[in-house]
Coordinates of C-alpha atoms and ligand atoms in Angstrom, one line a residue:
M1 CA 75.4 191.4 96.6
S2 CA 73.8 188.2 95.3
K3 CA 76.0 185.8 93.3
T4 CA 74.5 183.7 90.6
K5 CA 75.9 180.2 90.0
S6 CA 74.8 177.8 87.3
V7 CA 75.3 174.0 87.4
Y8 CA 74.0 171.1 85.5
I9 CA 72.0 168.6 87.6
C10 CA 71.0 165.0 86.7
Q11 CA 67.3 164.9 87.1
S12 CA 67.5 161.2 87.9
C13 CA 70.1 161.0 90.7
S14 CA 70.9 164.7 91.4
F15 CA 74.5 164.4 90.4
Q16 CA 76.0 167.8 89.8
S17 CA 78.4 168.8 87.0
A18 CA 79.9 172.1 85.9
K19 CA 79.4 171.3 82.2
L20 CA 76.6 169.7 80.2
L21 CA 77.1 165.9 79.9
G22 CA 75.3 163.4 77.7
K23 CA 75.5 160.5 80.1
C24 CA 75.4 160.7 83.9
P25 CA 78.6 159.2 85.4
S26 CA 76.7 158.4 88.6
C27 CA 73.5 156.7 87.4
N28 CA 74.4 156.0 83.7
E29 CA 71.2 157.6 82.5
W30 CA 71.3 159.5 79.2
N31 CA 70.1 163.1 78.6
T32 CA 69.1 163.8 82.2
F33 CA 71.1 167.0 82.8
V34 CA 69.3 170.3 83.2
E35 CA 70.9 173.6 83.8
E36 CA 69.9 175.1 87.1
T37 CA 70.8 178.5 88.4
F38 CA 71.2 179.4 92.1
T39 CA 71.3 182.9 93.6
K40 CA 73.5 182.5 96.6
S41 CA 72.3 185.2 98.9
N42 CA 68.6 184.1 98.5
S43 CA 68.8 180.4 98.4
S44 CA 68.6 179.8 102.2
S45 CA 66.9 183.1 103.3
S46 CA 63.4 181.7 102.7
G47 CA 63.9 179.2 105.5
K48 CA 65.4 181.7 107.9
S49 CA 62.2 182.7 109.7
L50 CA 61.8 179.1 110.8
V51 CA 65.3 178.7 112.2
Q52 CA 65.7 179.2 115.9
N53 CA 68.7 179.3 118.2
L54 CA 68.3 175.7 119.4
K55 CA 70.2 174.0 122.3
P56 CA 70.6 170.3 123.0
V57 CA 68.1 168.8 125.4
R58 CA 68.5 165.7 127.7
L59 CA 66.8 162.7 126.3
S60 CA 65.0 162.1 129.7
E61 CA 63.5 165.7 129.5
I62 CA 61.9 165.1 126.1
E63 CA 58.2 164.2 126.4
G64 CA 57.8 161.3 124.1
N65 CA 54.6 159.5 124.7
N66 CA 52.0 162.2 124.5
F67 CA 51.5 162.7 120.8
T68 CA 48.2 161.4 119.5
R69 CA 47.9 160.3 116.0
I70 CA 45.0 161.7 113.9
N71 CA 42.6 159.0 112.9
T72 CA 42.0 159.3 109.2
H73 CA 38.7 157.3 109.4
I74 CA 40.1 155.3 106.5
D75 CA 41.3 152.0 108.1
E76 CA 43.4 151.0 105.1
L77 CA 45.2 154.4 105.2
N78 CA 45.6 154.2 109.0
R79 CA 47.2 150.8 108.6
V80 CA 49.9 151.9 106.2
L81 CA 50.6 155.0 108.3
G82 CA 51.2 152.8 111.3
G83 CA 48.0 153.8 113.1
G84 CA 47.1 157.3 112.0
I85 CA 48.8 160.6 111.1
V86 CA 51.6 161.7 113.3
P87 CA 51.5 165.5 114.1
G88 CA 54.2 167.4 112.2
S89 CA 55.0 164.5 109.9
V90 CA 55.4 164.8 106.1
V91 CA 54.0 162.0 104.1
L92 CA 54.9 161.6 100.4
I93 CA 52.4 159.6 98.3
G94 CA 53.6 158.6 94.9
G95 CA 52.0 156.8 92.0
E96 CA 51.4 156.7 88.2
P97 CA 49.1 159.4 86.7
G98 CA 45.5 158.4 87.0
I99 CA 46.0 155.8 89.7
G100 CA 43.9 157.8 92.2
K101 CA 46.3 159.9 94.3
S102 CA 44.2 163.1 94.1
T103 CA 41.0 161.1 94.7
L104 CA 42.5 159.5 97.8
M105 CA 43.8 162.8 99.2
L106 CA 40.5 164.6 98.6
Q107 CA 38.7 161.7 100.2
L108 CA 41.0 162.1 103.2
A109 CA 40.5 165.8 103.3
L110 CA 36.7 165.4 103.2
Q111 CA 36.6 162.9 106.1
F112 CA 37.2 165.5 108.8
N113 CA 34.3 167.7 109.9
N114 CA 35.8 169.0 113.1
L115 CA 39.4 169.7 111.8
T116 CA 40.6 172.5 109.5
V117 CA 42.0 170.9 106.4
L118 CA 43.8 173.0 103.8
Y119 CA 43.9 171.4 100.3
I120 CA 46.4 173.0 98.0
S121 CA 46.3 172.0 94.3
G122 CA 48.7 173.3 91.7
E123 CA 47.2 170.9 89.1
E124 CA 43.5 171.3 89.2
S125 CA 41.3 174.3 89.2
L126 CA 38.9 175.0 92.1
Y127 CA 36.0 174.0 89.8
Q128 CA 37.6 170.6 89.0
I129 CA 38.1 170.0 92.7
K130 CA 34.5 170.8 93.4
L131 CA 33.4 168.4 90.7
R132 CA 35.5 165.7 92.1
A133 CA 34.3 166.4 95.6
N134 CA 30.7 166.1 94.3
R135 CA 31.5 162.7 92.9
I136 CA 32.9 161.5 96.2
K137 CA 29.8 163.0 98.0
N138 CA 31.2 162.9 101.5
A139 CA 31.3 166.7 101.4
N140 CA 33.0 168.5 104.2
E141 CA 31.8 172.0 103.5
N142 CA 34.5 173.5 105.7
L143 CA 37.4 172.2 103.6
L144 CA 39.7 175.0 102.5
V145 CA 40.8 174.8 98.9
L146 CA 43.6 176.8 97.5
N147 CA 44.8 176.9 93.9
E148 CA 48.4 177.9 94.2
T149 CA 51.9 177.0 93.0
S150 CA 54.1 179.5 94.9
L151 CA 55.8 178.0 97.9
E152 CA 56.0 181.3 99.7
S153 CA 52.3 181.8 99.4
V154 CA 51.6 178.2 100.5
I155 CA 53.7 178.7 103.6
N156 CA 52.1 182.1 104.3
N157 CA 48.7 180.5 104.1
I158 CA 49.7 177.6 106.4
E159 CA 51.2 180.0 108.9
T160 CA 48.1 182.3 109.0
I161 CA 45.4 179.6 108.9
K162 CA 47.2 177.1 111.1
P163 CA 45.2 174.1 109.7
D164 CA 45.2 170.7 111.4
L165 CA 46.2 169.0 108.1
V166 CA 47.6 170.1 104.8
V167 CA 47.5 168.3 101.4
V168 CA 49.8 169.5 98.6
D169 CA 48.9 168.1 95.1
S170 CA 51.5 167.9 93.7
I171 CA 55.0 168.8 95.0
Q172 CA 56.2 168.9 91.3
T173 CA 53.9 172.0 90.6
I174 CA 55.2 174.0 93.6
Q175 CA 57.9 176.5 93.0
T176 CA 60.0 178.7 95.2
D177 CA 61.3 182.2 94.2
S178 CA 64.7 181.5 95.8
L179 CA 65.6 179.3 92.9
E180 CA 65.5 180.2 89.2
S181 CA 65.1 176.6 87.9
I182 CA 61.7 175.5 86.5
P183 CA 59.0 173.9 88.7
G184 CA 59.5 170.1 88.8
S185 CA 63.3 170.3 88.5
I186 CA 65.1 168.4 91.1
S187 CA 66.4 171.4 93.0
Q188 CA 63.0 173.0 93.1
I189 CA 61.4 169.8 94.4
K190 CA 64.1 169.3 97.1
E191 CA 64.1 172.9 98.3
C192 CA 60.2 173.1 98.4
T193 CA 60.0 169.8 100.3
N194 CA 62.7 170.9 102.7
L195 CA 60.9 174.1 103.5
L196 CA 57.5 172.4 103.8
L197 CA 59.1 169.9 106.2
K198 CA 60.5 172.7 108.3
C199 CA 57.1 174.3 108.4
A200 CA 55.4 171.0 109.3
K201 CA 57.8 170.4 112.2
H202 CA 57.8 174.0 113.4
H203 CA 54.0 174.2 113.6
S204 CA 53.3 170.5 114.2
I205 CA 51.1 170.4 111.2
P206 CA 51.1 167.1 109.2
I207 CA 51.5 167.6 105.5
F208 CA 50.7 165.1 102.7
L209 CA 52.6 165.6 99.5
V210 CA 51.5 164.0 96.2
G211 CA 54.5 163.1 94.0
H212 CA 54.5 161.9 90.4
I213 CA 56.6 158.9 89.4
N214 CA 58.8 158.8 86.4
K215 CA 59.0 156.2 83.7
D216 CA 61.0 153.8 85.9
G217 CA 58.4 153.8 88.6
H218 CA 60.4 156.1 91.0
I219 CA 59.0 159.2 92.6
A220 CA 60.3 161.9 90.2
G221 CA 63.0 164.0 91.8
P222 CA 63.6 160.7 93.2
K223 CA 65.5 159.1 96.1
A224 CA 66.6 162.5 97.3
L225 CA 63.0 163.3 98.2
E226 CA 62.5 160.0 100.0
H227 CA 65.3 160.8 102.4
I228 CA 63.8 164.1 103.4
V229 CA 60.2 163.1 104.2
D230 CA 59.0 160.9 107.2
V231 CA 56.8 158.5 105.3
V232 CA 56.8 157.3 101.7
L233 CA 53.6 155.7 100.4
Q234 CA 53.3 154.2 96.9
F235 CA 49.9 153.9 95.2
E236 CA 50.0 151.1 92.7
G237 CA 47.8 148.9 90.6
D238 CA 46.8 148.0 87.2
L239 CA 44.9 150.8 85.5
S240 CA 42.7 148.3 83.7
N241 CA 41.8 146.8 87.0
Q242 CA 39.8 148.4 89.8
Y243 CA 42.1 147.3 92.7
R244 CA 44.6 149.8 94.0
I245 CA 47.3 149.0 96.5
L246 CA 48.8 151.5 98.9
R247 CA 52.2 150.4 100.1
T248 CA 54.5 151.8 102.8
L249 CA 58.0 152.1 101.4
K250 CA 59.4 154.1 104.4
N251 CA 57.9 155.0 107.7
R252 CA 59.7 156.7 110.5
F253 CA 56.7 156.1 112.8
G254 CA 55.7 152.5 112.0
P255 CA 56.3 149.3 110.2
T256 CA 57.1 149.3 106.5
S257 CA 55.8 146.9 103.8
E258 CA 52.3 147.3 105.1
I259 CA 49.6 147.5 102.4
G260 CA 46.2 148.9 102.2
I261 CA 43.8 147.8 99.5
F262 CA 41.2 149.9 97.7
E263 CA 38.8 149.5 94.9
M264 CA 38.0 152.4 92.5
F265 CA 34.3 153.1 92.0
S266 CA 32.4 155.9 90.3
D267 CA 32.1 157.6 93.7
G268 CA 35.7 157.3 94.7
L269 CA 37.9 154.7 96.4
H270 CA 36.3 152.1 98.6
E271 CA 38.3 150.1 101.2
V272 CA 38.6 146.3 100.6
I273 CA 38.1 144.6 103.9
N274 CA 38.5 141.0 102.9
P275 CA 41.1 141.1 100.1
S276 CA 41.7 137.3 100.0
E277 CA 38.0 136.7 99.1
L278 CA 38.3 139.1 96.2
L279 CA 41.7 137.9 94.9
L280 CA 40.7 134.3 94.6
S281 CA 38.6 133.5 91.6
Q282 CA 35.0 132.6 92.1
H283 CA 34.9 129.8 89.5
D284 CA 34.0 126.2 90.6
D285 CA 35.8 124.4 87.8
F286 CA 39.3 123.1 88.2
Y287 CA 41.7 124.5 85.7
S288 CA 45.2 123.4 85.2
G289 CA 47.9 125.9 85.9
T290 CA 46.3 127.6 88.9
A291 CA 47.5 127.3 92.5
V292 CA 46.6 129.4 95.5
G293 CA 49.6 130.8 97.4
S294 CA 49.8 132.4 100.8
S295 CA 51.6 135.6 100.9
L296 CA 52.3 138.0 103.7
E297 CA 52.2 141.7 103.0
G298 CA 53.4 143.6 106.1
N299 CA 51.4 141.9 108.8
R300 CA 48.7 140.9 106.6
P301 CA 48.2 137.4 105.2
L302 CA 46.8 137.3 101.7
L303 CA 45.7 134.3 99.7
I304 CA 46.2 134.8 96.0
E305 CA 45.7 132.9 92.9
V306 CA 48.8 132.2 90.8
Q307 CA 48.1 131.4 87.2
A308 CA 50.7 129.8 84.9
L309 CA 50.6 128.9 81.3
V310 CA 53.3 126.6 79.8
G311 CA 53.2 125.9 76.1
N312 CA 55.5 124.9 73.2
S313 CA 57.3 127.9 71.8
P314 CA 56.7 128.6 68.2
Y315 CA 59.9 130.7 68.0
G316 CA 63.5 129.9 68.7
T317 CA 63.6 131.9 71.9
P318 CA 60.9 131.0 74.3
Q319 CA 58.9 133.8 75.8
R320 CA 58.9 134.3 79.6
T321 CA 56.4 136.9 80.8
T322 CA 55.3 137.7 84.4
N323 CA 52.7 139.9 85.7
G324 CA 52.8 140.8 89.4
F325 CA 55.8 138.6 90.1
D326 CA 59.6 139.2 89.7
S327 CA 60.6 137.8 86.3
R328 CA 64.1 136.9 87.5
R329 CA 62.7 134.9 90.3
M330 CA 60.5 133.0 87.9
N331 CA 63.5 132.2 85.7
M332 CA 65.3 131.0 88.8
L333 CA 62.3 128.7 89.7
L334 CA 62.3 127.4 86.1
A335 CA 66.0 126.6 86.4
V336 CA 65.3 124.7 89.7
L337 CA 62.5 122.7 87.9
E338 CA 64.8 121.8 85.1
K339 CA 67.9 120.9 87.2
R340 CA 66.4 119.4 90.3
M341 CA 63.3 117.7 88.9
G342 CA 64.4 117.0 85.3
I343 CA 61.3 118.7 84.0
K344 CA 62.1 120.2 80.6
V345 CA 61.1 123.8 80.3
S346 CA 63.9 125.3 78.3
G347 CA 62.0 125.2 75.0
K348 CA 58.7 126.3 76.4
D349 CA 56.9 129.6 76.6
V350 CA 56.0 130.4 80.3
F351 CA 53.5 133.0 81.3
L352 CA 52.8 133.8 84.9
N353 CA 50.1 136.0 86.3
I354 CA 49.1 137.0 89.8
A355 CA 45.3 137.4 89.8
G356 CA 43.8 140.8 90.7
G357 CA 46.7 142.9 89.3
I358 CA 48.5 142.7 92.6
K359 CA 52.3 142.7 92.9
I360 CA 53.9 140.1 95.2
N361 CA 57.3 140.5 96.8
D362 CA 57.0 137.7 99.4
T363 CA 59.1 134.6 98.5
G364 CA 56.6 132.5 100.4
I365 CA 54.7 132.4 97.2
D366 CA 57.4 130.3 95.4
L367 CA 55.8 127.0 96.2
A368 CA 52.5 128.1 94.6
V369 CA 54.4 129.5 91.5
I370 CA 56.3 126.2 91.0
S371 CA 53.1 124.1 91.6
A372 CA 51.1 126.2 89.1
I373 CA 53.9 125.8 86.5
I374 CA 54.0 122.0 87.1
S375 CA 50.2 121.8 86.9
S376 CA 50.1 123.7 83.6
G377 CA 53.1 121.8 82.2
F378 CA 51.4 118.4 82.8
D379 CA 48.0 119.9 82.0
S380 CA 46.6 118.5 85.2
S381 CA 44.6 120.6 87.7
I382 CA 45.4 120.9 91.4
A383 CA 42.6 120.1 93.9
K384 CA 40.7 123.3 94.7
K385 CA 40.9 123.3 98.5
I386 CA 44.7 123.3 98.8
C387 CA 47.0 126.2 99.2
F388 CA 50.8 126.6 99.4
A389 CA 53.3 128.5 101.5
G390 CA 57.0 127.9 101.1
E391 CA 60.2 129.5 99.7
V392 CA 62.1 127.5 97.2
S393 CA 65.9 127.6 97.3
L394 CA 68.3 126.9 94.4
T395 CA 68.9 123.4 95.7
G396 CA 65.3 122.6 95.4
E397 CA 64.8 122.6 99.1
V398 CA 61.5 124.0 100.4
R399 CA 62.3 126.5 103.1
Q400 CA 60.0 127.7 105.9
V401 CA 58.3 131.1 105.7
S402 CA 57.7 133.7 108.4
K403 CA 54.4 133.9 110.4
I404 CA 53.2 130.5 109.3
E405 CA 50.4 130.5 112.0
Q406 CA 48.9 133.7 110.6
R407 CA 48.9 132.2 107.1
I408 CA 47.3 129.0 108.3
R409 CA 44.5 131.0 110.1
E410 CA 43.8 133.0 106.9
A411 CA 43.5 129.7 104.9
E412 CA 41.2 128.2 107.5
K413 CA 39.0 131.4 107.4
L414 CA 38.6 131.0 103.7
G415 CA 37.5 127.4 103.8
F416 CA 40.7 125.7 102.6
E417 CA 41.1 122.0 103.6
S418 CA 44.8 121.6 103.3
M419 CA 48.0 123.5 103.0
M420 CA 51.4 122.5 101.7
I421 CA 54.3 123.9 103.7
S422 CA 57.9 123.2 104.4
K423 CA 58.5 120.4 106.9
F424 CA 60.8 122.8 108.8
S425 CA 57.8 125.1 109.6
I426 CA 56.4 122.4 111.9
K427 CA 59.4 121.6 114.0
K428 CA 59.6 125.0 115.6
E429 CA 56.1 125.4 116.7
S430 CA 53.5 122.8 117.2
I431 CA 50.7 124.1 115.1
K432 CA 47.1 123.3 116.0
S433 CA 44.9 123.6 112.9
K434 CA 41.8 122.3 111.3
L435 CA 43.8 122.2 108.0
K436 CA 45.5 119.1 106.9
L437 CA 49.2 120.2 106.8
I438 CA 51.1 118.5 104.0
T439 CA 54.8 118.9 104.8
I440 CA 57.5 118.6 102.2
S441 CA 61.3 119.2 102.2
N442 CA 62.1 119.2 98.5
V443 CA 60.3 120.4 95.3
S444 CA 60.7 116.9 93.8
E445 CA 57.9 115.7 96.1
I446 CA 55.4 118.1 94.6
P447 CA 54.1 116.3 91.4
K448 CA 53.0 113.1 93.2
L449 CA 51.2 115.1 95.8
I450 CA 49.3 117.5 93.6
L451 CA 48.7 115.8 90.3
Ligands
TYD501 P1 43.1 160.7 90.1 O1 42.8 160.8 91.5 O2 42.9 162.0 89.3 O3 44.5 160.2 89.8 P2 46.0 160.8 90.0 O4 45.8 162.0 90.9 O5 46.8 159.7 90.7 O6 46.5 161.2 88.7 O7 42.1 159.6 89.6 C1 42.0 159.4 88.2 C2 41.1 158.3 87.8 O8 40.2 157.8 88.7 C3 40.4 158.8 86.6 O9 40.7 158.0 85.5 C4 38.9 158.8 87.0 C5 38.9 157.8 88.1 N1 37.9 158.1 89.1 C6 36.9 157.2 89.4 O10 36.8 156.1 88.8 N2 35.9 157.5 90.4 C7 36.0 158.6 91.1 O11 35.1 158.9 91.9 C8 37.0 159.6 90.8 C9 37.0 160.9 91.5 C10 37.9 159.3 89.8
MG502 MG1 46.2 164.0 90.5

């Protein structure tokens, strides 16, 4: 006989409680508990057909080298996946609504003429998908489209059709009969992902799952899901800007922190081959408060324009706003300016913007940020053909950054004449470069060099 059990589950961190709580004791979020009911005899039966009596195998007997990745024919996507799609892998792609997840997935599905692709949508009707496919134009007439939200039917279809690739848009709309909770609840999402993962591994069919993100920017149903899948990609960007960045957050088959850059057009997403050229402004005038920094995203050097605006604060509490850069890190750099260089910024408004709507996590951009702030503070522009690469420590010391050679090559390629780097970057490797390398060891040396 089946036994029904009801628990309250925090939709943010999956903490379970026997009674309804206002505040989650685990993640401290308010009003996140939802009652979910489990029927004991059914909850695991749906996965049974996939379970075999497995025995351990010697490592040496496992064939390891012979899997071939599927080429997606989208270089930027191949890059973030670590060189293509691994058979049997489950890839979760998250992002804000409207960022272009469905567009990217449909573009991927339409790339293949010789492979069977099954595109399952629980969000859009077949007509809507057809309209979108018409916009993208690259029509693969053999694409199989299914409008379905029942997990059992999805798995049935995968097992009968045996496609080469499956896309599920989105995991939050899929629902299994074995749980009574509503679609999109944390137990539904986890159970559906688990069963799809088993199906992917069992039949060696790669599956892409689209996932919505919640208001904090996490994939809804959140970290729990990231543990289950093989690859987590995040699609991000400023909705008012055409650039979109696909970032690897987790990859069991390749490097993380790789990025792919796309541009949204009326006929879908286009790859951006030379991002640095686009991210630098095209103006010829010299403005104060801009500095070009060298950042490294994954293995990819990017030159980006950092813009700072420093002004007198009309209010008691000065405003500090950043766009594309960690605001705590900017506050730290402002404290370094004040303490180590005696530049007064405490009563000033400081705004910082990374051009192109891109988000930077690399600390190698510190030197450019601090230079842009100094330039705006003194209202004196920095020479146009210089760029910066260095991390700034609390002592004001300029520290070396990783892969300096690659950064220098990128700057050379884009016609820069000089680059300011940490003097410790030079010691380790003798760098041959057409660039004039300006080496410094402390931030206090910056003003006389740039102004
Ligand atoms: P979509 O892929 O539906 O976003 P998501 O699935 O992440 O919610 O993309 C939505 C936006 O992209 C929408 O505002 C329209 C725009 N778009 C284009 O600009 N060009 C196109 O070719 C397509 C298909 C969409
Ligand atoms: Mg969508």
